[in-house]
Short mmCIF file of C-alpha atoms in Angstrom, two decimals:
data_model
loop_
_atom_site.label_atom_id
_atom_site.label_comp_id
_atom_site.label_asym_id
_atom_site.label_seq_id
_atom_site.Cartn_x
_atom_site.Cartn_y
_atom_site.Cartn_z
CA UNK A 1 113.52 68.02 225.18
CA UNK A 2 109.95 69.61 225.71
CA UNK A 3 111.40 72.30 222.80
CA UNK A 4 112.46 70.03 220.25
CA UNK A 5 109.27 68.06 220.81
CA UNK A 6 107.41 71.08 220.07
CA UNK A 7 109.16 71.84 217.32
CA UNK A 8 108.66 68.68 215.69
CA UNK A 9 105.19 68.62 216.86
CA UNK A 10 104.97 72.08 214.72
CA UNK A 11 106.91 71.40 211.77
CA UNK A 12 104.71 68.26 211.17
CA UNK A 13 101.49 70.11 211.65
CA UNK A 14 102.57 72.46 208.90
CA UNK A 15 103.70 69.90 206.46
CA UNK A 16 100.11 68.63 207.31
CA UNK A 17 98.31 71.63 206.80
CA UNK A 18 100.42 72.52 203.15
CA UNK A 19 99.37 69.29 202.32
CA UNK A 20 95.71 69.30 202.42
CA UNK A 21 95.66 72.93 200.93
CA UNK A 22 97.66 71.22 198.09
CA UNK A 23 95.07 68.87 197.40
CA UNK A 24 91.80 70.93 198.10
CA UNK A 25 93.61 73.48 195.26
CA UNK A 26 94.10 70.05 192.90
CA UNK A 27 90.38 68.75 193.77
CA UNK A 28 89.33 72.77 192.63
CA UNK A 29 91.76 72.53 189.46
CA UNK A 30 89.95 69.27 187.95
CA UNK A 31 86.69 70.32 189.15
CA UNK A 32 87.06 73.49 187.21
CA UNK A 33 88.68 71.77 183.86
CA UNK A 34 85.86 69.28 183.82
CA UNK A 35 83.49 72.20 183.77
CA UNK A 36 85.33 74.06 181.13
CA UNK A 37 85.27 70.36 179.37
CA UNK A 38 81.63 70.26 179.39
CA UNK A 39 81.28 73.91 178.33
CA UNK A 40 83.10 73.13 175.57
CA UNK A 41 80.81 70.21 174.21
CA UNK A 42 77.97 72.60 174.39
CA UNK A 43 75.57 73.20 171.15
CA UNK A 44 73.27 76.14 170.09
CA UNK A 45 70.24 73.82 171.19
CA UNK A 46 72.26 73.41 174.75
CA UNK A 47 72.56 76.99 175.62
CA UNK A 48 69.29 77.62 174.71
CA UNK A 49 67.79 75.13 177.14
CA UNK A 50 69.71 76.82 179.75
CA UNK A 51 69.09 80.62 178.94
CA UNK A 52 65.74 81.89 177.21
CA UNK A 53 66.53 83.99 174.26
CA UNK A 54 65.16 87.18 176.20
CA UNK A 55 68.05 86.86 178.50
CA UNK A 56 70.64 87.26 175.82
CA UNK A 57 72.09 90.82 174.72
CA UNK A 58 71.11 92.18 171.77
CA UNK A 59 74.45 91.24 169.89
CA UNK A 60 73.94 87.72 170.65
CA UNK A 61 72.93 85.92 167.24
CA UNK A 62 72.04 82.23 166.49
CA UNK A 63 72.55 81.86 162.99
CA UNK A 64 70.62 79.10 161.04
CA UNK A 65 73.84 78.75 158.47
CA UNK A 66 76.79 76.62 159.39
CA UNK A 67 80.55 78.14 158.21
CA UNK A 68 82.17 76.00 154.78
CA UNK A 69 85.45 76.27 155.20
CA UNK A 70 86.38 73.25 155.18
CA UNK A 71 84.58 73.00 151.52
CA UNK A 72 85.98 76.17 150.42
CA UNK A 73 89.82 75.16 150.84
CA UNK A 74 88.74 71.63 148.89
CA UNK A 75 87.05 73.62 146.07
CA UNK A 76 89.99 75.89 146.03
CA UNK A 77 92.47 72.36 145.22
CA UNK A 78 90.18 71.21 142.63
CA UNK A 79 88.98 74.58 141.04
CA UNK A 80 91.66 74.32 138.04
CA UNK A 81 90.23 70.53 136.94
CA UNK A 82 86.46 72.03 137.57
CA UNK A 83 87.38 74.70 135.26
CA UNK A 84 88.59 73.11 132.95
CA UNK A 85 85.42 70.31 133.02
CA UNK A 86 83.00 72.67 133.03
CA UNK A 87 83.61 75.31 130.64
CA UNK A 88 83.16 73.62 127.71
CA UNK A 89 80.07 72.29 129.03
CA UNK A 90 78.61 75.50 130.27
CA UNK A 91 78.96 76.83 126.61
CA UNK A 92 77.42 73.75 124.75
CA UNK A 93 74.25 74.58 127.39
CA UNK A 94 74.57 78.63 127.61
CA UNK A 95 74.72 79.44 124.04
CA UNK A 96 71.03 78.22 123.09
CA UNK A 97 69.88 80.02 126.15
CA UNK A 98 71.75 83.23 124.52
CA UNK A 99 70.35 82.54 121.49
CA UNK A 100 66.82 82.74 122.83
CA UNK A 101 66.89 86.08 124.33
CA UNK A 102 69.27 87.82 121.67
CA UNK A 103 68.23 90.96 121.15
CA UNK A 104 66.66 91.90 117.67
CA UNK A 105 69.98 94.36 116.97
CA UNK A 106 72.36 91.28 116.46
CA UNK A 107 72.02 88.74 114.00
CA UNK A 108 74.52 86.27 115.76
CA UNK A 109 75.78 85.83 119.34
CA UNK A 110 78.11 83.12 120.27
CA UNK A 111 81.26 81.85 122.47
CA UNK A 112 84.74 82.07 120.84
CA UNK A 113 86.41 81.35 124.54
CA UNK A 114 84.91 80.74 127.78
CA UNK A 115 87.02 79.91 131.04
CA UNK A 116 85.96 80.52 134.30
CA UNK A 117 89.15 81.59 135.38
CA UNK A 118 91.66 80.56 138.59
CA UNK A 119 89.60 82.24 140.96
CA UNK A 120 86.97 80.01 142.69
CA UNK A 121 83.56 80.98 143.83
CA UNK A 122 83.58 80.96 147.72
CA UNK A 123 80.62 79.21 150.04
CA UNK A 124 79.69 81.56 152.86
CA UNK A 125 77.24 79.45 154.51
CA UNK A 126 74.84 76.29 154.12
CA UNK A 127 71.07 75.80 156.04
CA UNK A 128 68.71 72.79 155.87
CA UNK A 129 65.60 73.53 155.17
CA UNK A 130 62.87 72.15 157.23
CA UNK A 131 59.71 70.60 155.24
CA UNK A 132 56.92 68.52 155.16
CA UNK A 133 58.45 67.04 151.76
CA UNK A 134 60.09 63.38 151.34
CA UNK A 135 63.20 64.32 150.61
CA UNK A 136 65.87 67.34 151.94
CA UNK A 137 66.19 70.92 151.16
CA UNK A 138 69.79 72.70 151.55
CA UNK A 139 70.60 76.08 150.31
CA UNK A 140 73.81 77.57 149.42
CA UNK A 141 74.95 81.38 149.61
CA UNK A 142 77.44 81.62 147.42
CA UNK A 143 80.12 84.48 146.45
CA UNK A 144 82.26 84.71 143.54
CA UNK A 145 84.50 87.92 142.35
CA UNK A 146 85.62 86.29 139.05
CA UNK A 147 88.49 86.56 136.66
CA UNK A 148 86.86 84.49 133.53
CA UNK A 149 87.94 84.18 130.52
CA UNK A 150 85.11 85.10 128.00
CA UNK A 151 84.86 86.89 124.43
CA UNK A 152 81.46 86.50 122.75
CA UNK A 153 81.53 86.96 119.05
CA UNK A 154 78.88 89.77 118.32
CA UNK A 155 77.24 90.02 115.09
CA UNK A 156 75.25 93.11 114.34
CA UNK A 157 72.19 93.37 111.51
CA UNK A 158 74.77 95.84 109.95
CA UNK A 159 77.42 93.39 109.46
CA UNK A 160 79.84 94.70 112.16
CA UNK A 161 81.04 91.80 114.02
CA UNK A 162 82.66 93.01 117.72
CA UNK A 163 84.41 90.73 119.88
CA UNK A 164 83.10 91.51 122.84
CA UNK A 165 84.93 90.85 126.59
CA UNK A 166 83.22 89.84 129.85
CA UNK A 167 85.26 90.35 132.51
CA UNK A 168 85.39 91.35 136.47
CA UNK A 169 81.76 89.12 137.25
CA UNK A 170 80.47 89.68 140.61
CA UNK A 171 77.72 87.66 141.77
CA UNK A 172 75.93 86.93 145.11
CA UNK A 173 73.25 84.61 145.13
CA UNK A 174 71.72 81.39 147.59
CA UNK A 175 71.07 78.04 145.22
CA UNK A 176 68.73 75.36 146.30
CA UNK A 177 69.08 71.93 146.12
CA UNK A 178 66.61 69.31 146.65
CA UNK A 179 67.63 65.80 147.11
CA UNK A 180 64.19 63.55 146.47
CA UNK A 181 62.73 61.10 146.64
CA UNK A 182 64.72 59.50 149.29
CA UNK A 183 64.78 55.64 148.15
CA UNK A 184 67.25 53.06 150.18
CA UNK A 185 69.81 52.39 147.74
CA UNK A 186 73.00 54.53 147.34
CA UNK A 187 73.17 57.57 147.06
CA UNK A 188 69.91 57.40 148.58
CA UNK A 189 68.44 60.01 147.00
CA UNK A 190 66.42 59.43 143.28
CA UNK A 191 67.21 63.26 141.59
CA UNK A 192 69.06 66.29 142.58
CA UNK A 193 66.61 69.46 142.03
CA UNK A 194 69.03 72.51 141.28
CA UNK A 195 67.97 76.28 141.23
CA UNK A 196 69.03 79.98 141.82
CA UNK A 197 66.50 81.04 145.04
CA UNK A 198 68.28 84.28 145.57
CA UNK A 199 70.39 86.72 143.48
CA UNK A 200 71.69 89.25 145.58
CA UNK A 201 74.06 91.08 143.19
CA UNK A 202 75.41 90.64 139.95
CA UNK A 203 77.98 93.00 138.45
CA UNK A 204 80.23 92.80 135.07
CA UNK A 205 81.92 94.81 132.53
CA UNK A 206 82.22 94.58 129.01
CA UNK A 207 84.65 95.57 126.76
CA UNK A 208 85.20 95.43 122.66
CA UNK A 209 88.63 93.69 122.33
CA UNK A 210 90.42 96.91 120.19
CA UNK A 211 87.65 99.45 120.47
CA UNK A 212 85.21 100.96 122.72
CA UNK A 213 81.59 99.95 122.89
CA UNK A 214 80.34 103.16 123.54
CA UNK A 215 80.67 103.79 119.76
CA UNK A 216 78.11 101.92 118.43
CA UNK A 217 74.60 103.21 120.05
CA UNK A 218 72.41 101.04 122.06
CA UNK A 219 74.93 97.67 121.68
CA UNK A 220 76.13 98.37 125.36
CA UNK A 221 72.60 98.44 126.92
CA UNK A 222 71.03 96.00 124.54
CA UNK A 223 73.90 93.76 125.77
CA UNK A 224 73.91 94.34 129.51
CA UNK A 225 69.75 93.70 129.45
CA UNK A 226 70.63 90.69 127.35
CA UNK A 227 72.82 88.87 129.65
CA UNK A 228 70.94 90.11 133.14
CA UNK A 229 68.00 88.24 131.22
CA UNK A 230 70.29 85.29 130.59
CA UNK A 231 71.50 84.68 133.74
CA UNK A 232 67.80 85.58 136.03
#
């Protein structure tokens, strides 16, 4: 009897024992999730209470911009009904603007197509702009390698007319808007300020539909100033 007694005695104590290391491991488990929980619901501003910026590597970056993916895949649904909106309205309001800076060599310059094509321009990141004025400051950076649509009919003093292709646009710039005054009805803002803070790069090509443009001197450079001009 004293031997099974003992052996019961044991067997117990290590059911016991397996026990309580069970639920020591399950008290460590949940501690450590609700740790990685809070983690998780950490900002910028957070970290940065907890860790001055000199303790940080040197590959450690806090950007001021916030990722726009979420607006670029929208944009990229609606881009064929923006296209279509806007390109006849961008021509009605380009083609005075191209008529102010044409160069003295052409005696006419004006749209016979303009589309902006399938591809849409892609936001690469957004920042608010702190200032003292009433009303909020957001800029854009903005990227767009472009398959447009656009022949300008080119009139020459010598009574050459080219039809004239702009194709493969590259740009790279940061827009502004300002929303002011901020007033309390909806949309609570009063105007929508709208202008081009930054141009980073700019590249296009242009091509005579049926010829080369090289063959009439000075129309390739006396374009290409032309339309940097237009668009600065």
């Amino acid at each position: 009897w004293m031997g099974l007694a003992m052996g019961v005695a044991a067997g117990v104590a290590l059911i016991v024992a397996f026990a309580r290391c069970e639920n020591s491991r399950g008290a460590r488990r949940r501690k450590l999730a609700a740790t990685v929980a809070t983690f998780s619901k950490m900002t910028v501003e957070d970290s940065r209470k907890l860790l001055p910026g000199t303790l940080y590597p040197s590959w450690v970056v806090f950007s001021t911009q916030q990722k726009l993916k979420w607006l670029n895949e929208e944009l990229n649904k609606i881009w064929p009904f923006v296209n279509e909106a806007a390109s006849e309205l961008i021509k009605a309001s380009v083609e005075p603007v191209l008529e102010q800076y044409r160069p003295v060599v052409f005696a006419a310059l004006k749209f016979s197509k303009l589309t902006l094509g399938t591809v849409a321009p892609q936001f690469t990141g957004i920042s608010i702009i702190e200032s003292n004025e009433e009303g909020i400051v957001m800029e854009l950076e903005m990227n767009w390698d472009a398959n447009p649509s656009i022949i300008l009919d080119v009139k020459t003093r010598l009574g050459v007319g080219l039809p004239i292709q702009v194709k493969d646009i590259g740009f790279t710039g940061v827009f502004r808007l300002i929303f002011k005054p901020l007033v309390e009805q909806l949309p609570c803002f009063g105007a929508v300020c709208f202008s081009l803070r930054q141009k980073k790069k700019l590249d296009f090509k242009l091509k005579v539909i049926g010829g080369d443009i090289s063959a009439i001197p000075g129309i390739s450079a006396a374009l290409e100033v032309w339309l940097y001009a237009c668009v600065s």
